[in-house]
Amino acid sequence: MKRIKNIFTSIALSGLLVLGACTDLEETVYSGLTDETIDVTDPEIVGYMMGEAYAHFRFLYWGWNGYFDVMEECSDTYMTPKRIGHGWGDLYINMHKHSWNANQGHLYGLWNEAYIGIGYANKALDVLPETGSDQAGMRFLRALNYTILLDAFRNVPLETTQELEPGYLPQQASAQTIFDFCETELQAIKEDLGTEKIHGYPNRYAASMALAKLYLNYNTYFGTSDNTYYSKAVAEIDEVMEGGYSLAPNYTDNFKADISTSPEVIFAIPLDSKNAAHNYLVNKCLVGAGAAAYGYSGSPWNGSCAVPQFIESYQDGDNRLADTWTGGVQRAATKDAAGNYIPQSGDPIAFDRDDWVGDGILNYSLAVHSIDNPGAYFQEGYRYVKSEIVPEDKGTYGNDVAYFRLADAMFIKAECLLRLGQDEQTAADLISEVRARSFETANAAVRTVADLKGASVYDYGHREFTGEGVNNWDGEISTVEGGSDIELGGLLDDLAWEFVGEHHRRQDLIRFKLTDGRNVFNGKSWFCKDATTETHWDYFPIPQHALDANISLVQNEGYTTAN
C-alpha cells in the first residue's frame, strides 16, 4: 500500500482552488505555485495533496472552536462560562444557551476546514487511479467530511471534482442527496480500503463505522421513523465486531497521547507535539496553578468546566468520573525514583484567588454560579482531564483522537437492538461489557434491559445562582424536570458516561426523544440553557461568510441572516 509521504505535512499549494473560500476568482499570486507551475500528477505532489486532506481533517477537529467544541459546548456535560474578572464566556454562552446565529464563530471553521479538506481530496482524486487504497482513502475522508456537514448543516454543496470552469459557484444539495452520496461512497470503497490496521489510516471497518453512524441518525435527519436503518446499522457493526478489535484493558488507554497500540481504536486522528500539535484542552480547562498537578510546565487559561448536574449523575463506583474529571483539592505532581511524574501525589497547590473554602489552596468546586450572570469564579467547576496531560511542555497538544472505537460500535448495536425491540438482553450485555472495566465489581457494572429502557438519572432543569460573591448563593433560578420522560433514558446516561468529550453528546441528545415527541436537546433544560419547542436548533445555520461568498446558497429553515 502506497503511503502518504507525511501524514502531518501541511504545505501551501496556494494556486489550488479550494471550495468555500470566495467567489472572486481574480487572485494575486505571491509565489510561483499554481496549477500551471505545479505538475499535479507528480506522485510526490499528489502525496502532498493527500497529506493536506488529512491535515485539514485534523484542523477541522482541533482547530480553534473546532468540531470538539461544536459537539460538546452545546451539550449537558461541558461548558465554557464567563470567568468573572478573567474573561471567556462570549460565543460559548451562545453555544450553551442555544442562541447561536449565522455569525457563530464555531461554524466558520467547521464549514471552511471541511470544504478545504474536500477540495484537496477532490484534487487528488482527479489524478489518482480509479481503484486502489489511495483513492479509497481519499474517498473515505471526503465522505467523512460530508457526514459532518450533513449532521451540522443538512443542505450543503456536494462537490466531487476540482476540474471546474472559471466563475463556477457550488450549488446546494438536499440533505437526502448528501446522505445518499455518503452511503454509496462508503459502501463502494470497502474492498479497496482492506482490513489492514494502520494507525491514522482508514480500513473497511472505519467505513462501516461511518455508515453505522449515518444509519443510526437517519430518522433524526429526515424526521422519519424507519426502523430499516437501525437494521442496516446493526449489519455494519456486525462487520466491525468481526474485525479483530477488542476493548482496551483500561478506559484511559484510548485517551493517551499515543493510542496507536490500543486494540479498541478503529480510526484515529494522529497528532504529534512537534509536527501536528493541536488539542488545547490542557490550557482551556485548567487553572494556571493547576498545571502543577500534572507536572505540566505551561500556563493554562482557566476556561471550560463540567456542567454540575452531569457530575452528579455518575453512579457510585464508576471510575470514569475520576478518569474524566478532576475536582476538589489539587495536589502537585511528584516524581518517582525513575523520574516519572505521578499526578496529584504531592502537597496541595497554593492558590488564593476566589478561595471559597478559605484554605489558600486550589480546590475546584462542583458548584458553578452561572454561565454569564454573574458567571463563574476562578475555582468553580470540575475540569476535563480525560485526554492525557503529558508532563513538562507537551500537555495535551500532541494527543491522538480516537475518532471511532469498538465501545462506540457496541453501543450503536445495543441502541439499535433496543429501538428495534430485538435481542434486548444482548443489548444490555454489550453495555455491561463496556462498563465492566470501569467498576471494581462485575455486579456494579451490570446494566439490565429495564435500566437502559428506564428513566435517566440526570436531574434536568434550569440551575443558576445570580448572587455575586464566591460564597453568595442567593438569587437561585431553578426548575425541576428530571429524566423520567426520556425514552431509553438509562442508555442516554450510559452514552454520556462513556463518551463525554468524544464528539458524541450533541448528536445523542438530538436523537433521544421525550414522551411528548420533543428530543432531549430541545425539550430539556440544564444549567442556564432552557427547554424550547423550536426544532431548528437540531442543525446549525449556513455560516454568514459562506452566504456572502456564494449567492446560490439558501439559509436553513428557522434562521435568518445574522443578527
XYZ file of C-alpha atoms in Angstrom:
563
model
C 0.000 0.000 0.000
C 1.463 3.332 -1.021
C 1.735 5.673 1.918
C 1.289 9.406 2.059
C 4.739 10.918 2.292
C 3.968 12.535 5.635
C 0.532 12.496 7.205
C 1.493 15.602 9.164
C 2.610 17.543 6.079
C 0.905 20.918 5.727
C 2.291 22.774 2.746
C 0.579 25.655 0.986
C -0.309 24.906 -2.626
C -1.699 28.395 -2.983
C -2.885 28.115 -6.563
C -5.222 25.181 -5.898
C -8.883 26.144 -5.928
C -10.402 25.245 -2.565
C -14.160 25.238 -2.100
C -15.908 27.623 0.254
C -13.385 30.445 0.122
C -14.863 33.140 -2.116
C -16.475 33.837 -5.472
C -13.894 36.372 -6.674
C -11.564 34.233 -8.749
C -9.162 37.053 -9.561
C -6.127 36.344 -7.430
C -2.832 37.884 -6.517
C -0.209 35.156 -6.714
C 2.536 35.604 -4.142
C 4.563 32.592 -5.216
C 5.076 30.502 -8.308
C 2.898 27.668 -7.011
C -0.134 27.496 -9.298
C -1.852 24.779 -11.299
C 0.206 25.946 -14.271
C 3.548 25.645 -12.489
C 2.878 22.523 -10.388
C 2.630 19.128 -12.015
C -0.321 17.863 -10.011
C 0.134 14.391 -11.493
C 3.605 14.080 -9.964
C 3.329 11.321 -7.300
C 5.158 13.489 -4.794
C 2.746 16.401 -5.309
C -0.232 14.016 -5.150
C 1.167 12.763 -1.847
C 1.336 16.305 -0.539
C -2.281 16.939 -1.579
C -3.370 13.754 0.165
C -1.440 14.827 3.251
C -3.282 18.146 3.165
C -6.637 16.365 3.092
C -5.687 14.510 6.286
C -4.199 17.639 7.859
C -7.365 19.646 7.338
C -9.453 16.947 8.961
C -7.208 17.425 11.971
C -7.737 21.202 11.709
C -11.499 20.635 11.474
C -11.443 18.639 14.697
C -8.913 20.578 16.748
C -8.711 23.993 15.159
C -9.823 26.790 17.459
C -13.576 26.436 18.076
C -13.374 23.189 16.132
C -15.518 20.066 15.975
C -14.836 19.129 19.601
C -16.369 22.425 20.727
C -19.208 22.225 18.207
C -20.342 18.869 19.602
C -19.666 19.488 23.310
C -20.245 23.173 24.144
C -23.982 22.973 23.376
C -24.450 19.818 25.434
C -25.456 18.993 29.009
C -21.982 17.869 30.093
C -19.393 20.567 29.313
C -19.338 24.359 29.043
C -17.138 27.457 28.962
C -18.658 30.080 31.260
C -17.714 33.708 31.629
C -14.923 33.720 34.208
C -15.507 36.697 36.490
C -12.584 39.109 36.268
C -10.829 36.866 33.782
C -12.744 36.518 30.512
C -14.185 33.661 28.453
C -17.940 33.372 28.008
C -18.600 35.295 24.765
C -19.578 32.961 21.892
C -19.515 29.982 24.256
C -22.522 31.452 26.054
C -24.500 31.277 22.808
C -23.475 27.657 22.384
C -24.569 26.785 25.906
C -27.888 28.648 25.739
C -28.673 27.514 22.176
C -28.867 31.079 20.898
C -26.350 30.958 18.051
C -26.805 32.604 14.654
C -25.082 32.544 11.275
C -22.096 34.509 12.600
C -21.282 31.957 15.330
C -17.513 31.513 15.228
C -17.676 27.748 15.613
C -19.470 27.394 12.292
C -16.869 29.291 10.282
C -14.077 26.839 10.997
C -16.264 23.759 10.608
C -17.502 24.807 7.163
C -14.145 26.062 5.913
C -11.998 23.181 7.081
C -14.452 20.586 5.794
C -14.523 22.126 2.333
C -10.783 22.746 2.213
C -10.252 19.070 3.069
C -12.816 18.047 0.462
C -11.080 20.264 -2.082
C -7.722 18.607 -1.516
C -9.302 15.145 -1.625
C -11.024 16.023 -4.897
C -7.804 17.417 -6.358
C -6.024 14.172 -5.528
C -8.897 12.051 -6.832
C -8.877 13.948 -10.114
C -5.463 12.420 -10.876
C -5.361 9.181 -8.857
C -6.185 5.792 -10.421
C -9.842 4.825 -10.113
C -9.052 1.863 -7.878
C -6.610 1.164 -5.071
C -6.055 2.115 -1.458
C -5.062 5.735 -2.117
C -8.247 6.641 -3.976
C -10.309 4.717 -1.419
C -8.655 6.611 1.433
C -9.402 9.961 -0.194
C -12.998 8.963 -0.897
C -13.374 7.859 2.725
C -12.044 11.151 4.037
C -14.233 13.134 1.636
C -17.310 11.151 2.700
C -16.425 11.568 6.385
C -16.292 15.341 5.905
C -19.682 15.208 4.241
C -21.190 13.183 7.107
C -20.119 16.002 9.437
C -21.544 18.672 7.133
C -24.813 16.734 6.838
C -25.083 16.374 10.598
C -24.301 20.047 11.218
C -25.998 21.850 8.316
C -28.129 19.309 6.374
C -28.325 21.061 2.944
C -24.827 21.780 1.642
C -22.949 21.887 -1.688
C -21.815 18.499 -2.976
C -18.581 18.722 -4.967
C -16.651 15.739 -6.315
C -14.018 17.338 -8.565
C -11.747 20.354 -8.727
C -11.866 20.465 -12.518
C -14.187 23.455 -12.583
C -14.954 26.213 -15.050
C -13.919 29.795 -14.190
C -16.662 31.558 -12.238
C -18.196 28.306 -11.014
C -20.379 28.556 -7.873
C -21.102 25.433 -5.813
C -24.815 24.599 -5.718
C -26.628 23.497 -2.584
C -27.723 19.853 -2.490
C -30.504 18.391 -0.361
C -29.742 16.503 2.824
C -31.034 13.339 1.157
C -28.585 13.793 -1.719
C -25.696 14.203 0.728
C -26.807 11.138 2.696
C -27.136 9.025 -0.450
C -23.703 10.139 -1.669
C -22.036 9.234 1.636
C -23.762 5.874 1.796
C -22.869 4.971 -1.804
C -19.247 6.090 -1.452
C -18.605 4.301 1.818
C -20.110 1.051 0.563
C -18.175 1.278 -2.696
C -14.713 1.681 -1.167
C -14.759 -1.050 1.473
C -12.898 -3.623 -0.591
C -10.195 -1.192 -1.680
C -9.714 0.030 1.897
C -8.965 -3.514 3.024
C -8.709 -4.826 6.567
C -5.146 -3.838 7.489
C -4.918 -1.835 10.721
C -2.555 1.121 10.292
C -2.716 3.968 12.792
C -4.238 7.083 11.251
C -5.463 5.408 8.055
C -8.972 4.109 7.368
C -9.829 0.498 6.638
C -13.147 -1.163 5.768
C -14.157 -1.207 9.423
C -13.780 2.567 9.644
C -16.092 2.806 6.621
C -18.582 0.519 8.381
C -18.458 2.754 11.458
C -19.171 5.850 9.359
C -22.072 4.039 7.711
C -23.445 2.831 11.032
C -23.422 6.404 12.345
C -25.285 7.571 9.240
C -27.904 4.869 9.628
C -28.254 5.433 13.374
C -29.116 9.094 12.792
C -31.185 8.729 9.605
C -34.515 9.320 11.335
C -33.129 12.401 13.049
C -32.015 13.919 9.763
C -35.262 13.294 7.900
C -37.955 13.271 10.585
C -38.923 9.689 9.863
C -39.428 6.544 11.935
C -37.930 3.983 9.583
C -36.559 1.007 11.502
C -34.839 -0.244 8.344
C -31.891 1.970 9.053
C -31.370 0.562 12.549
C -31.131 -2.889 10.969
C -28.630 -1.544 8.449
C -26.556 -0.081 11.289
C -26.514 -3.448 13.073
C -25.273 -5.148 9.895
C -22.377 -2.685 9.636
C -21.488 -3.112 13.300
C -21.502 -6.894 12.943
C -18.789 -6.454 10.298
C -16.776 -4.300 12.691
C -17.128 -6.782 15.534
C -15.657 -9.480 13.328
C -12.657 -7.294 12.536
C -10.372 -8.389 15.364
C -10.815 -5.389 17.673
C -11.146 -5.730 21.437
C -11.841 -3.414 24.345
C -8.693 -1.894 25.806
C -7.948 -3.197 29.314
C -8.240 0.308 30.762
C -10.685 3.039 29.795
C -7.859 5.588 29.739
C -5.854 3.583 27.171
C -7.991 5.245 24.488
C -7.079 8.775 25.555
C -3.310 8.593 25.929
C -1.117 10.884 23.891
C -0.246 7.890 21.718
C -3.142 5.478 21.166
C -1.532 3.551 18.322
C -1.348 0.397 20.454
C -4.931 0.440 21.743
C -6.732 -2.666 20.435
C -10.006 -0.738 20.602
C -9.297 2.144 18.211
C -10.781 1.679 14.739
C -9.902 5.057 13.224
C -7.691 7.723 14.764
C -6.592 11.262 14.025
C -2.847 11.186 14.808
C -1.344 14.219 16.492
C 2.256 14.951 17.370
C 3.521 17.695 19.666
C 6.182 18.802 17.167
C 4.723 18.092 13.737
C 0.954 18.186 14.286
C 0.215 19.958 17.551
C -3.399 20.619 18.482
C -5.735 19.616 21.339
C -5.546 22.650 23.611
C -7.710 21.158 26.388
C -4.947 21.249 28.973
C -4.880 25.034 28.712
C -8.564 25.629 28.061
C -9.691 23.757 31.150
C -7.167 24.065 33.972
C -6.464 26.992 36.262
C -2.892 28.202 35.702
C -1.704 26.896 39.053
C -3.425 23.580 38.327
C -0.804 22.687 35.729
C 1.463 21.636 38.593
C -0.874 18.743 39.426
C 0.324 17.012 36.251
C 3.908 18.255 36.015
C 2.879 20.408 33.051
C 5.064 23.474 32.555
C 2.584 25.541 30.543
C 0.254 28.287 31.749
C -3.404 27.197 31.427
C -6.100 29.791 30.732
C -8.920 28.707 33.107
C -11.907 28.350 30.820
C -14.061 25.237 30.462
C -15.588 23.041 33.153
C -18.288 20.445 33.752
C -21.993 21.115 33.999
C -22.575 20.293 37.708
C -25.745 18.275 37.023
C -23.746 15.911 34.841
C -21.132 15.261 37.525
C -23.957 14.475 39.957
C -25.367 11.885 37.530
C -22.414 9.470 37.794
C -23.069 6.227 39.650
C -21.154 5.328 42.791
C -18.087 3.257 41.928
C -17.794 4.446 38.323
C -14.084 5.089 37.834
C -14.805 7.059 34.658
C -15.674 10.032 36.858
C -12.100 10.336 38.150
C -10.669 9.280 34.774
C -12.506 12.142 33.054
C -12.760 14.997 35.559
C -10.705 16.473 38.358
C -12.402 18.200 41.266
C -11.726 19.099 44.853
C -8.250 19.763 46.300
C -5.492 19.779 43.683
C -2.071 18.387 44.620
C 1.284 18.895 42.937
C 2.727 16.050 40.905
C 5.814 14.352 42.285
C 8.471 12.207 40.626
C 9.172 8.569 41.357
C 12.664 7.052 41.576
C 12.809 6.718 37.781
C 11.942 10.382 37.252
C 8.375 9.766 36.114
C 5.703 12.224 37.182
C 2.903 10.953 39.419
C -0.117 13.282 39.065
C -1.908 14.597 42.127
C 0.521 12.883 44.523
C 2.148 15.727 46.450
C 1.208 18.658 48.624
C -1.887 20.804 47.984
C -1.250 23.550 45.424
C -1.259 27.048 46.891
C -3.896 29.323 45.328
C -5.932 32.096 46.921
C -7.970 33.656 44.085
C -11.708 33.175 44.802
C -10.813 30.900 47.693
C -14.282 29.621 48.525
C -13.039 27.350 51.328
C -10.538 29.821 52.796
C -7.634 27.382 52.979
C -5.411 29.121 50.427
C -5.197 26.073 48.179
C -6.579 25.189 44.753
C -9.887 23.412 45.259
C -12.236 23.037 42.299
C -15.823 23.257 43.491
C -18.620 21.210 41.960
C -20.995 24.162 42.093
C -20.869 26.926 39.475
C -22.836 30.182 39.761
C -23.956 30.684 36.155
C -22.831 30.779 32.549
C -22.876 34.604 32.433
C -24.961 36.149 35.239
C -22.670 36.748 37.027
C -20.611 33.906 35.535
C -18.179 31.510 37.211
C -15.467 32.270 39.746
C -11.873 31.078 39.317
C -12.132 27.790 41.197
C -15.651 26.840 40.123
C -16.342 23.705 38.153
C -14.725 20.296 37.749
C -12.128 20.228 34.955
C -11.903 17.865 31.986
C -8.747 15.711 32.126
C -9.775 12.643 30.120
C -7.160 13.414 27.467
C -3.787 12.502 28.994
C -1.819 15.511 30.226
C 1.793 14.824 29.320
C 4.303 16.360 31.780
C 6.638 19.258 31.159
C 5.887 21.195 27.975
C 3.681 18.818 25.981
C 0.361 18.866 27.838
C -2.353 17.532 25.526
C -1.118 19.203 22.337
C 0.181 16.002 20.754
C -2.675 13.709 21.793
C -4.232 11.416 19.198
C -8.017 11.353 18.758
C -9.902 8.051 18.899
C -12.470 9.020 16.276
C -14.078 5.560 16.142
C -13.538 2.852 18.767
C -15.043 -0.539 19.490
C -17.035 0.634 22.518
C -18.858 3.015 20.185
C -19.677 0.120 17.862
C -21.031 -1.905 20.764
C -23.218 0.970 21.922
C -24.578 1.508 18.400
C -25.591 -2.131 18.154
C -27.156 -2.078 21.606
C -29.144 1.079 20.852
C -30.412 -0.251 17.533
C -31.481 -3.562 19.078
C -33.402 -1.722 21.778
C -35.075 0.542 19.226
C -35.974 -2.495 17.145
C -37.206 -4.458 20.171
C -34.912 -7.323 19.226
C -32.395 -9.282 21.314
C -32.715 -6.775 24.131
C -30.670 -8.874 26.547
C -27.833 -8.865 24.014
C -28.044 -5.069 24.066
C -27.796 -4.997 27.857
C -24.877 -7.442 27.777
C -22.968 -5.239 25.326
C -23.328 -2.167 27.539
C -22.392 -4.152 30.641
C -19.281 -5.481 28.892
C -18.093 -1.955 28.111
C -18.798 -0.808 31.669
C -17.005 -3.746 33.295
C -13.525 -2.235 33.040
C -14.652 0.908 34.896
C -16.130 -0.699 38.015
C -14.425 -2.635 40.797
C -17.009 -5.414 40.819
C -18.798 -7.182 37.998
C -22.174 -6.740 39.645
C -21.805 -2.973 39.803
C -21.124 -2.846 36.066
C -24.213 -4.774 35.019
C -26.995 -2.874 33.273
C -30.318 -4.585 32.756
C -32.757 -4.083 29.917
C -35.016 -2.278 32.386
C -32.149 0.034 33.376
C -31.449 1.032 29.775
C -35.109 1.474 28.832
C -35.915 3.296 32.063
C -35.564 6.856 33.272
C -32.457 8.987 33.011
C -30.936 9.806 36.388
C -29.838 13.232 35.124
C -31.514 15.921 37.230
C -32.674 18.072 34.321
C -33.895 21.607 34.944
C -32.545 25.161 34.970
C -29.908 25.677 37.694
C -28.433 29.138 38.203
C -27.338 31.395 41.065
C -27.212 35.123 40.341
C -25.791 36.286 43.653
C -22.400 37.973 43.317
C -19.585 36.729 45.518
C -17.833 33.394 45.632
C -19.827 32.251 48.673
C -23.047 34.061 47.827
C -25.582 31.534 46.548
C -28.588 33.833 46.591
C -30.763 34.507 43.581
C -31.388 30.882 42.696
C -33.248 30.219 39.442
C -34.355 26.607 39.356
C -36.813 24.345 37.581
C -37.412 20.647 38.177
C -37.725 18.477 35.062
C -35.881 15.234 35.819
C -35.386 12.447 33.307
C -38.325 10.098 33.775
C -39.896 11.148 30.459
C -36.832 10.297 28.333
C -37.250 7.188 26.198
C -34.251 4.884 26.687
C -33.109 7.346 29.344
C -30.761 4.872 31.013
C -28.958 4.276 27.737
C -28.615 8.024 27.187
C -26.934 8.254 30.600
C -24.518 5.470 29.737
C -23.622 7.149 26.459
C -22.619 10.274 28.357
C -20.543 8.482 30.989
C -18.630 6.509 28.359
C -18.239 9.087 25.561
C -18.215 12.542 27.137
C -15.761 14.729 25.229
C -15.714 12.400 22.201
C -17.815 14.414 19.679
C -20.895 12.440 20.745
C -23.172 14.343 23.037
C -24.891 16.851 20.732
C -25.805 14.078 18.322
C -27.049 11.793 21.108
C -29.204 14.479 22.741
C -30.858 15.218 19.397
C -31.534 11.540 18.696
C -33.155 10.663 22.029
C -36.812 11.598 22.463
C -39.146 12.598 25.262
C -42.572 11.083 25.646
C -44.099 14.341 24.318
C -42.247 13.917 20.999
C -39.552 16.535 21.514
C -35.917 15.500 21.684
C -33.769 15.967 24.777
C -31.652 18.619 23.051
C -34.632 20.963 22.735
C -37.028 19.605 25.314
C -34.863 19.677 28.441
C -33.255 22.472 30.452
C -29.847 22.194 32.088
C -27.738 24.716 33.954
C -28.510 28.034 32.157
C -29.997 26.529 28.987
C -33.807 26.432 28.796
C -36.160 23.980 27.098
C -37.916 25.019 23.894
C -40.425 23.755 21.373
C -38.313 25.073 18.495
C -36.643 22.391 16.365
C -34.243 24.344 14.144
C -31.581 24.104 16.860
C -31.135 20.478 15.725
C -28.943 21.832 12.923
C -26.883 24.967 12.501
C -27.364 27.904 10.129
C -25.267 28.120 6.997
C -22.388 30.413 8.071
C -22.859 34.023 7.052
C -19.454 34.190 5.369
C -20.470 31.299 3.093
C -23.754 33.008 2.185
C -21.894 36.240 1.436
C -19.424 34.408 -0.789
C -21.947 32.338 -2.739
C -25.273 33.852 -3.828
C -26.618 30.407 -4.751
C -26.770 29.289 -1.101
C -30.055 29.486 0.818
C -30.169 29.818 4.602
C -31.541 26.884 6.582
C -35.129 26.961 7.794
C -35.555 28.682 11.136
C -32.599 31.007 10.668
C -32.338 34.423 9.074
C -29.338 36.479 8.081
C -27.070 37.088 11.056
C -28.367 39.484 13.677
